[in-house]
Short mmCIF file of C-alpha atoms in Angstrom, two decimals:
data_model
loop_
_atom_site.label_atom_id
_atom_site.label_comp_id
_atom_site.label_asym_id
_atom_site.label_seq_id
_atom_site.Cartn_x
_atom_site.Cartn_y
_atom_site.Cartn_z
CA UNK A 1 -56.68 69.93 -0.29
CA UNK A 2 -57.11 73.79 -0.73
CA UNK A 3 -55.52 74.79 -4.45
CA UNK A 4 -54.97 78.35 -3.53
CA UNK A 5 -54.90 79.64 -0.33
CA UNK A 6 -55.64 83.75 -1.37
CA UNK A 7 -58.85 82.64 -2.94
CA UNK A 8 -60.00 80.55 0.28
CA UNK A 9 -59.34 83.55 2.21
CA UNK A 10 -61.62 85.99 -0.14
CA UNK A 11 -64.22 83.70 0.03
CA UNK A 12 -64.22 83.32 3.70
CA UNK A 13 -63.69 87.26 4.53
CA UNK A 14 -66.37 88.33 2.55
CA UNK A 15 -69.15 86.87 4.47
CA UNK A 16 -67.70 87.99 7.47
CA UNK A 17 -67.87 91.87 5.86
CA UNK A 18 -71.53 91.00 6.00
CA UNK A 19 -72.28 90.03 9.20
CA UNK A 20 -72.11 86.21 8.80
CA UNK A 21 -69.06 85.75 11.64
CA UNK A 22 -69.65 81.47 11.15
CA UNK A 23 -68.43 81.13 7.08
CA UNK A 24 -64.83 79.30 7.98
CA UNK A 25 -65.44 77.00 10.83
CA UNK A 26 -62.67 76.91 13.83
CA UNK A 27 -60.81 73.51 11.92
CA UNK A 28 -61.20 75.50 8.54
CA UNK A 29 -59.09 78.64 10.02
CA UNK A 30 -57.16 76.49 11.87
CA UNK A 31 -56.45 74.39 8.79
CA UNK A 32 -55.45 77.45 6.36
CA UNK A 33 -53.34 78.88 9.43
CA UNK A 34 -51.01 76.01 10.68
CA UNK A 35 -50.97 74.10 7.30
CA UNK A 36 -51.08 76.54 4.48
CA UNK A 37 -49.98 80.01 5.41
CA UNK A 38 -46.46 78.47 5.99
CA UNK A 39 -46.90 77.40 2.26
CA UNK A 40 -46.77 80.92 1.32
CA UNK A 41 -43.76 82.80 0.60
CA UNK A 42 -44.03 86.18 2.74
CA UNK A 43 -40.92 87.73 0.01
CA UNK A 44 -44.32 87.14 -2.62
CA UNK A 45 -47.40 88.88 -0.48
CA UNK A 46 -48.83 91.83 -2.03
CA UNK A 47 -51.13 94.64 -0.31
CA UNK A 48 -54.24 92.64 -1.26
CA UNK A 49 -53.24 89.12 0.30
CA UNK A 50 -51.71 91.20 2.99
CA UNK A 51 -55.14 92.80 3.65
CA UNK A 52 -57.01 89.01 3.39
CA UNK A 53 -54.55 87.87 6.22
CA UNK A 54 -55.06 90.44 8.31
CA UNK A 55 -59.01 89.73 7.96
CA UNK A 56 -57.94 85.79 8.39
CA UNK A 57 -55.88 87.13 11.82
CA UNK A 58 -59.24 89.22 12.63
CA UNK A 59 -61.69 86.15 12.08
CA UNK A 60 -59.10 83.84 13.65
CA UNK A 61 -59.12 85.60 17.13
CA UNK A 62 -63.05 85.90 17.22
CA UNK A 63 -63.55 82.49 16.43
CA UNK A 64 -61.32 80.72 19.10
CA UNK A 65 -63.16 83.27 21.51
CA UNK A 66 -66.30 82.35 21.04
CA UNK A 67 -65.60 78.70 20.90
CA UNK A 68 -62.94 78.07 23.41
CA UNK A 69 -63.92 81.44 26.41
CA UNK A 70 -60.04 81.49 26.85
CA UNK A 71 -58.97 84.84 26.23
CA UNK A 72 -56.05 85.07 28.75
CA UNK A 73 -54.49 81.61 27.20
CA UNK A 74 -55.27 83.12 23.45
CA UNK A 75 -52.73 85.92 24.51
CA UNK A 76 -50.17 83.96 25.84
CA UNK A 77 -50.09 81.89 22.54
CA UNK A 78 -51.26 84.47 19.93
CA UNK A 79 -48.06 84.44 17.83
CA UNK A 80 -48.78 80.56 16.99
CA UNK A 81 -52.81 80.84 16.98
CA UNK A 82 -53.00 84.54 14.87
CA UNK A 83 -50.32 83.37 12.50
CA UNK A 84 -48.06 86.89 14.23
CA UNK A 85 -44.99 84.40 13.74
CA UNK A 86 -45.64 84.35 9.80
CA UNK A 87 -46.72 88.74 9.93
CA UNK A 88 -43.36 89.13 11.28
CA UNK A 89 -41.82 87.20 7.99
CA UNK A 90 -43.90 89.19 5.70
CA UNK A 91 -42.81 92.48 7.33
CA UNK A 92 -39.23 91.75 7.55
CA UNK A 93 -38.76 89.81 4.14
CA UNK A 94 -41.38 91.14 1.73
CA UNK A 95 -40.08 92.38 -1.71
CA UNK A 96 -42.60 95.51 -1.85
CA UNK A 97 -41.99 97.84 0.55
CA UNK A 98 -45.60 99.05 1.15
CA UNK A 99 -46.37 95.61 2.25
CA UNK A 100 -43.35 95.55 4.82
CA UNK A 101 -44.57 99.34 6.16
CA UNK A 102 -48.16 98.14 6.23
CA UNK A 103 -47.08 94.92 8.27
CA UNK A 104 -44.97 96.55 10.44
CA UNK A 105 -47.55 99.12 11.03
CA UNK A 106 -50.01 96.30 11.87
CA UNK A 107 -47.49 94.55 14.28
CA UNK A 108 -46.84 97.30 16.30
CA UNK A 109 -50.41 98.41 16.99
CA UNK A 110 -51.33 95.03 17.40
CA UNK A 111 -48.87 94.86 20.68
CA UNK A 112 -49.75 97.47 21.30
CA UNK A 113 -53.11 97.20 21.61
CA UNK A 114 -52.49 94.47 24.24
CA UNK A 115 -51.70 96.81 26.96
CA UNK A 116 -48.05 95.45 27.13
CA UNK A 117 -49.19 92.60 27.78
CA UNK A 118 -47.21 90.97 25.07
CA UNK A 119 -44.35 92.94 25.62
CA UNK A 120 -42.07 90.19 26.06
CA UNK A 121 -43.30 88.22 22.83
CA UNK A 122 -42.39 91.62 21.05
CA UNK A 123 -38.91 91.79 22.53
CA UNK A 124 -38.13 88.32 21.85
CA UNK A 125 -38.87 87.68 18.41
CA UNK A 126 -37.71 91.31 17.36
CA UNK A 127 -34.57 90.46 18.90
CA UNK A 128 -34.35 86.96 17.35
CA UNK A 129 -35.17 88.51 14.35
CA UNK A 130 -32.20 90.78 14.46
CA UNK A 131 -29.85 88.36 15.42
CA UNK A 132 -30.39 86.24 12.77
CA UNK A 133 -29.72 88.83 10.05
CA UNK A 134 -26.72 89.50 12.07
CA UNK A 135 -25.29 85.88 11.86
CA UNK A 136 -25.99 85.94 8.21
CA UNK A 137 -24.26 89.16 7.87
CA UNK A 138 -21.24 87.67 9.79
CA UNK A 139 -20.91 84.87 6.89
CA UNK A 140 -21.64 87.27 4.15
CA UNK A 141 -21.04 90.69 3.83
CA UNK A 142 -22.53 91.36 0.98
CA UNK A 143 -26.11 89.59 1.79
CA UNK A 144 -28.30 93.10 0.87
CA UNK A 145 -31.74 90.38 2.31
CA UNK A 146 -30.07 90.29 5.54
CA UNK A 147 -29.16 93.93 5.65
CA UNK A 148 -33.06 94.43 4.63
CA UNK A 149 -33.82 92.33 7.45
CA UNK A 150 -32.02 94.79 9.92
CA UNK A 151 -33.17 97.71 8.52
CA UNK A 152 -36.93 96.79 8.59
CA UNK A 153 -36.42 95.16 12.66
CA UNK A 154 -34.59 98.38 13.57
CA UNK A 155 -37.68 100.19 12.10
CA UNK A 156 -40.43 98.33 13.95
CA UNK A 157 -38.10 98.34 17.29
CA UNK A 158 -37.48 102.16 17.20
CA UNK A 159 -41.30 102.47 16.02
CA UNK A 160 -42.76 100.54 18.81
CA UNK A 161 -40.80 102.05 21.77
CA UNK A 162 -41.50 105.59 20.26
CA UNK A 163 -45.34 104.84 20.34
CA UNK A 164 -44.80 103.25 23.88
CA UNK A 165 -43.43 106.31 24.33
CA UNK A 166 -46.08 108.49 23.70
CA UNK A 167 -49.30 106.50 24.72
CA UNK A 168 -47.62 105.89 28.31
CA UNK A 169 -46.17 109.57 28.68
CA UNK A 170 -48.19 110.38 31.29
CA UNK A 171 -47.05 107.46 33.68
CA UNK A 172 -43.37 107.93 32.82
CA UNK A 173 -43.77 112.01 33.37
CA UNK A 174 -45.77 110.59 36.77
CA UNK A 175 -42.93 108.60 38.03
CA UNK A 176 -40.04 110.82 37.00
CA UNK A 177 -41.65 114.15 38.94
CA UNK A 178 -42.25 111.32 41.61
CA UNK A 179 -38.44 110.36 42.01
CA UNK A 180 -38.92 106.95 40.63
CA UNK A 181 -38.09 107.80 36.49
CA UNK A 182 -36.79 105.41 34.13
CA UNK A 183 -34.49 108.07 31.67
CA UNK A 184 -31.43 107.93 30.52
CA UNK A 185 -28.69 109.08 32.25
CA UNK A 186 -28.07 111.54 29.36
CA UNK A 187 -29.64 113.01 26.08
CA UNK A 188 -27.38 111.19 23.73
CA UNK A 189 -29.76 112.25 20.94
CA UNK A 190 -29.05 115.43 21.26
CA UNK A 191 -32.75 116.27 20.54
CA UNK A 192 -33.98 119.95 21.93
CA UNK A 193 -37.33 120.65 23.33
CA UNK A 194 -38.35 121.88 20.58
CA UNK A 195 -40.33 125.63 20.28
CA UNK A 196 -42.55 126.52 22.80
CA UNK A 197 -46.30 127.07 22.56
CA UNK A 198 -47.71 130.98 23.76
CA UNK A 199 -50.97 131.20 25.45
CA UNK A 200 -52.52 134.81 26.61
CA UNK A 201 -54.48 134.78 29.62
CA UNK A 202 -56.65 137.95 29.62
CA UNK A 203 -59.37 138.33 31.98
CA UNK A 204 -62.60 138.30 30.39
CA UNK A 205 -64.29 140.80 32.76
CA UNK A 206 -63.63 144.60 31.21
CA UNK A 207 -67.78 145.24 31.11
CA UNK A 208 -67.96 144.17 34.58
CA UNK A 209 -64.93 146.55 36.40
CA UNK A 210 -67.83 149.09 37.86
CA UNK A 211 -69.76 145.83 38.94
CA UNK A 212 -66.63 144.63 40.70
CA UNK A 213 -65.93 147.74 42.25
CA UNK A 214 -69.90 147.86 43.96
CA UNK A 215 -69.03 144.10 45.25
CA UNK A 216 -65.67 145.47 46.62
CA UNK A 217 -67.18 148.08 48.64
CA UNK A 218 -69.95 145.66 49.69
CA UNK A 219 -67.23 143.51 51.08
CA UNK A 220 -68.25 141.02 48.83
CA UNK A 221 -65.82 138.35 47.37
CA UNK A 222 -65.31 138.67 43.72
CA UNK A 223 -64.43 135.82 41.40
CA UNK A 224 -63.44 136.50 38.33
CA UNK A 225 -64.17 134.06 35.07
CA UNK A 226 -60.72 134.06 32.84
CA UNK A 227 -60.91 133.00 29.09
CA UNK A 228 -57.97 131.16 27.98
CA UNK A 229 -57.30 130.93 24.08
CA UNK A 230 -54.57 129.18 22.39
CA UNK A 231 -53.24 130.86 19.00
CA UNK A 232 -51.70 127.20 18.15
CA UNK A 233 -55.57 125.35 18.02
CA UNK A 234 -57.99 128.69 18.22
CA UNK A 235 -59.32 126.67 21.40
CA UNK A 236 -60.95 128.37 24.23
CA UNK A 237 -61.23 127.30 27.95
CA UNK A 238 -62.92 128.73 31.07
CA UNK A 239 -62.03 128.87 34.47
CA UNK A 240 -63.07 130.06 37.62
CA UNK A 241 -59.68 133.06 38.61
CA UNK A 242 -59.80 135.38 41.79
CA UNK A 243 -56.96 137.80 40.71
CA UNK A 244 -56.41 139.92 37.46
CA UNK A 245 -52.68 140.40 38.35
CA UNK A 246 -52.39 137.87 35.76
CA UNK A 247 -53.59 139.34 32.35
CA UNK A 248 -51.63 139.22 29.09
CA UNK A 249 -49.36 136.65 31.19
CA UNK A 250 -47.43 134.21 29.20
CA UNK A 251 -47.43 130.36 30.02
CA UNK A 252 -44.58 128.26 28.54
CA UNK A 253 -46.07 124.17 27.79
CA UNK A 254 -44.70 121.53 26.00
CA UNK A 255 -45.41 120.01 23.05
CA UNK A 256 -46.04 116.75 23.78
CA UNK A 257 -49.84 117.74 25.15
CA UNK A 258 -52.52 116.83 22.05
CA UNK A 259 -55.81 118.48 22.16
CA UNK A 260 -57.62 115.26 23.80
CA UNK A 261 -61.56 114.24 22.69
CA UNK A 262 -64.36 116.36 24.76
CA UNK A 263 -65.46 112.90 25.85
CA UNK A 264 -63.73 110.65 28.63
CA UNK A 265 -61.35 107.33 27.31
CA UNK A 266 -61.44 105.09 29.50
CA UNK A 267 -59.06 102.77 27.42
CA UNK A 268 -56.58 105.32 27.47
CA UNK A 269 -53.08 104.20 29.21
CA UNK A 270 -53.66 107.51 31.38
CA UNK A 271 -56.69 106.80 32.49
CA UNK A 272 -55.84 103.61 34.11
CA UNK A 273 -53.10 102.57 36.63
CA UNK A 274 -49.38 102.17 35.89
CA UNK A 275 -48.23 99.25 33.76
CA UNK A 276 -45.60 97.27 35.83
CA UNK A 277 -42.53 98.57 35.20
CA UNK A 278 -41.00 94.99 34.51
CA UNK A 279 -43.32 94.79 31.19
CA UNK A 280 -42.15 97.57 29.95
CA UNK A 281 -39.85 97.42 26.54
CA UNK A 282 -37.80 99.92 27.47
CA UNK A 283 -37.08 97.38 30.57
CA UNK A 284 -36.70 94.61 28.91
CA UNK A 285 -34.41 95.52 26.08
CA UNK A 286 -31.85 96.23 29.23
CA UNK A 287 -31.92 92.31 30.13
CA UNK A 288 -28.54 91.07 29.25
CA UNK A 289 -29.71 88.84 26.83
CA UNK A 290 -31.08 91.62 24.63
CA UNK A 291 -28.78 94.51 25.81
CA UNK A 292 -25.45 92.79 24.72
CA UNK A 293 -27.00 91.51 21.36
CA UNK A 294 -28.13 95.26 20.56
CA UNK A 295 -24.14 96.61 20.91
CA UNK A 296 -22.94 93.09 18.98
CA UNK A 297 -25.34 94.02 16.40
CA UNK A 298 -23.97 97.79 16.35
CA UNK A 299 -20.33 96.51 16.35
CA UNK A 300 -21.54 93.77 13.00
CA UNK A 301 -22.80 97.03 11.29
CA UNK A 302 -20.25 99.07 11.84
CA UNK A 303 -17.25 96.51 10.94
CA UNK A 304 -18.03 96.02 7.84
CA UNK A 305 -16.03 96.99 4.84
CA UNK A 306 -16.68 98.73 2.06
CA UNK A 307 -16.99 96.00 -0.90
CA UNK A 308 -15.36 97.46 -4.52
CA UNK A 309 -18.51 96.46 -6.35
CA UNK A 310 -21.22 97.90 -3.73
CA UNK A 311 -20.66 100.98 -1.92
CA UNK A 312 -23.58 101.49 -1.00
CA UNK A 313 -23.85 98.07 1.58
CA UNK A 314 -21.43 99.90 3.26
CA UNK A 315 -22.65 103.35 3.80
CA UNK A 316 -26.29 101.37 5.01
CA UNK A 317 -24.64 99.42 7.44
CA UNK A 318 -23.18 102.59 8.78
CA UNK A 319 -26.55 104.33 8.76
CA UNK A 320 -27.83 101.17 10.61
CA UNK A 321 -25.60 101.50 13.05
CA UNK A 322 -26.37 104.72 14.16
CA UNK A 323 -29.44 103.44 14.12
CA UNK A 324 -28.99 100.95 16.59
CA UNK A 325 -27.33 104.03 19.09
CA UNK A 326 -30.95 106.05 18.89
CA UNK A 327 -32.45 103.29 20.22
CA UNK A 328 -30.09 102.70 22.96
CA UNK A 329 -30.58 106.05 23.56
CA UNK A 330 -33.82 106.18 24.31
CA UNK A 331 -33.47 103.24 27.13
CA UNK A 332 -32.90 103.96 30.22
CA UNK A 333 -29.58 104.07 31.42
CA UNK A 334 -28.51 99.95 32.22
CA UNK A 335 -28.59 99.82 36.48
CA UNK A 336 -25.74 97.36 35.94
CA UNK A 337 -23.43 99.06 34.34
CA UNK A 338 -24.46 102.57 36.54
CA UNK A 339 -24.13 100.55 39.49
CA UNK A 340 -20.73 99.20 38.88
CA UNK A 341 -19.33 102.28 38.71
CA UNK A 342 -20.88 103.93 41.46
CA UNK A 343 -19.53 100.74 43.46
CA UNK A 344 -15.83 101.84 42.25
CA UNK A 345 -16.16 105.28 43.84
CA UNK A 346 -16.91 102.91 47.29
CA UNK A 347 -14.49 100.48 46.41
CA UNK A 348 -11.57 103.60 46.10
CA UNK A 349 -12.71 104.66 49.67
CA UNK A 350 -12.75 101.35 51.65
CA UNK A 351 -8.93 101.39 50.19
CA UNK A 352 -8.14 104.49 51.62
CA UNK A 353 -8.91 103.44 54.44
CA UNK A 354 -6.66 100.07 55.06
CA UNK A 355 -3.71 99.87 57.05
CA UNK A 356 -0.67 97.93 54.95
CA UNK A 357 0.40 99.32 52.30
CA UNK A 358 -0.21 96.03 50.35
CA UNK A 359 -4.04 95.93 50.85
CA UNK A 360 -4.07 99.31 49.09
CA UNK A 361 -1.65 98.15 46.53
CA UNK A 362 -4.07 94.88 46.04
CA UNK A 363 -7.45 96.69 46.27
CA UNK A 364 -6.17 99.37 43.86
CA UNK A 365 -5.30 96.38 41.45
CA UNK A 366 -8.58 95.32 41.79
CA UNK A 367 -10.19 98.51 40.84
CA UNK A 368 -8.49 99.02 37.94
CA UNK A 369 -9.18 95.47 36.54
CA UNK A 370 -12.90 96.36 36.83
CA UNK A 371 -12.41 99.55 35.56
CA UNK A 372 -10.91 97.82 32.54
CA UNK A 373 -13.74 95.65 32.06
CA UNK A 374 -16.33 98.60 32.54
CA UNK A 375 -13.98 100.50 29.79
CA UNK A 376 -13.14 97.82 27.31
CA UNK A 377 -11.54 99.27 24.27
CA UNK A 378 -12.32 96.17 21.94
CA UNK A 379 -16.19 96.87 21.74
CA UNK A 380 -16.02 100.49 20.97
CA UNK A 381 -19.86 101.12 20.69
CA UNK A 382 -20.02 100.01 24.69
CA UNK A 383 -17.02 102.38 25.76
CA UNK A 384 -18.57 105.00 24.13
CA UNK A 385 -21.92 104.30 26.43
CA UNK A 386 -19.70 103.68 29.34
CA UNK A 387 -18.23 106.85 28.62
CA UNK A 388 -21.28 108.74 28.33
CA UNK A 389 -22.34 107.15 32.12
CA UNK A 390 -18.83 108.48 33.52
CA UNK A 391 -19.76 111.72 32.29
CA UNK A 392 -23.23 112.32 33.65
CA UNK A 393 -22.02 110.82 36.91
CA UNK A 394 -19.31 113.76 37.14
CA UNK A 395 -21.71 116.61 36.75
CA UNK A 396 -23.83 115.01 39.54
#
């Protein structure tokens, strides 16, 4: 019987700090993990048992390693051997708010960190996650723990896919100049590109133009060495340049290029090949399971009603809600839904063409019963989308 749990954990973790990797035996982690972390309340954990669990999680994984030589069967059950399922209580649930940011922070590099590998754990318990604070705020409106719940899932959702967004930029950028993107069908953000960065190029070869003139009349091929410098980092580049037409030229980039280390990473999403696209979030959030639970959630949120005695639940859930559009946003735009109505457009000219005036009277009847279905006015948050998808279709 162990009388308290934090104190088992300190003990344990400091030996580790000191290179002694063997102080809690596989059964002992095993033992605090599947029978005593579920004893603790994750609405109770504070920074410093926060920071002992994540040293428990860190021991944990190094432990089964080195004893069992399984890594690919670790990751396929890490939420029940790392004790994730319990890390995603503490985050959603926890009373102090630095220990919810801290856990979601350590959730989302953690699955991140897997190469999306674990992609579909994410999705699924995020999702389940949501739902359930949903349900609860179905049966009570005024539950401000399951509102909490929301807010902090929405958080870590958005949070993941915009790191996912950034770390894999260079295989999304790949595949879109490639024909094959995954975007949106339209910027429903409404998010510019933001200012541009100025770079001079001046040639760096004034003291040489009587040297370069002797080489010209030689016949001689001159190559001239340009020095590019960037006002926004004070950086400096060289490169080998054969014309000087270009000097004082000015070269538009975008802001999503970070100065990268001097040094090669080879553990870098960029430097290896493309994820498969099926493990992607973005992907999977556009499974029907997920993508119909996302607008149910949005429609919860945005039906509820303002309570006399708490204002303010109200003007969250609204918030939330909105919330819930960003991140549809940045999915791509659902092939389901795109194709459907690209199928209408066929569907309207396979009943031009028909004989009887009853097969166009039937197919047209047809048509427009999809078309209601496609436009369905009782789930406003999904005509609005469907809406959006008519529109980008019509400037194509």
């Amino acid at each position: 019987m162990i009388p308290n749990v934090p104190i088992v954990i300190s003990l344990g973790c400091n030996p580790a700090k000191g290179g002694d990797q063997h102080a809690l035996g596989l059964e002992a982690l095993q033992h605090l993990y599947l029978k005593k972390l579920p004893e603790l309340r994750p609405e109770d954990f504070t920074m410093v048992g926060l920071g002992l669990f994540q040293q428990l999680c860190s021991m944990a994984r190094m432990a089964i390693a080195h004893y069992e030589k399984q890594t690919d069967s670790i990751s396929t059950n890490s939420s029940n051997i790392v004790g994730m399922f319990h890390l995603w209580k503490i985050a959603l649930r926890a009373h102090n708010t630095e220990v919810s940011l801290a856990a979601i922070q350590y959730i989302n590099m953690y699955y991140m960190g897997q190469q999306l590998r674990l992609e579909k754990e994410f999705v699924s318990q995020c999702m389940e996650n949501l739902v359930q604070a949903a349900n609860a705020l179905e049966c009570n409106n005024e539950d401000d723990n399951a509102l909490m719940c929301v807010q902090r899932g929405l958080m870590l959702l958005n949070t993941h896919l915009e790191t996912f967004r950034r770390r894999y930029a260079f295989h999304l950028r790949r595949w879109a100049i490639e024909g094959q993107g995954i975007g949106s069908h339209s910027n429903l953000k409404n998010e510019g590109s933001g200012p541009a960065i100025r770079i001079i190029l001046q040639p760096a070869v004034v003291k040489q133009l009587w040297a370069e003139e002797q080489l010209v009349q030689n016949g001689q091929a001159c190559c001239c060495c340009l020095a590019f410098e960037s006002f926004a980092s004070h950086s400096h580049w060289l490169i080998d340049w054969s014309q000087l037409t270009v000097s004082f030229a000015i070269v538009y980039v975008s802001l999503g290029g970070r100065a990268r280390r001097k040094e090669t990473n080879v553990d870098h999403p960029s430097m290896q090949l493309p994820p498969p696209k099926e493990c992607l979030p973005t992907v999977l959030l556009l499974q029907p399971k997920y993508f119909e639970k996302l607008f149910c959630l949005m429609q919860t949120l945005g039906d509820m009603k303002p309570q006399p005695n708490n204002l303010q639940l109200h003007t969250k859930a609204q918030l939330l809600s909105r919330r819930v559009w960003d991140i549809l946003a940045i999915l791509p735009t659902n092939p389901m839904i795109l194709d459907a109505f690209k199928s209408l457009t066929n569907d309207w000219a396979i009943g031009e063409q028909m004989d009887t005036e009853d097969e166009k009277i039937n197919k047209g009847k047809e048509i427009k019963q999809k078309l209601c279905e496609l436009l369905d006015p009782s789930n406003l948050q999904k005509f609005m989308y469907s809406l959006h998808i008519v529109e980008s279709l019509a400037l194509k």
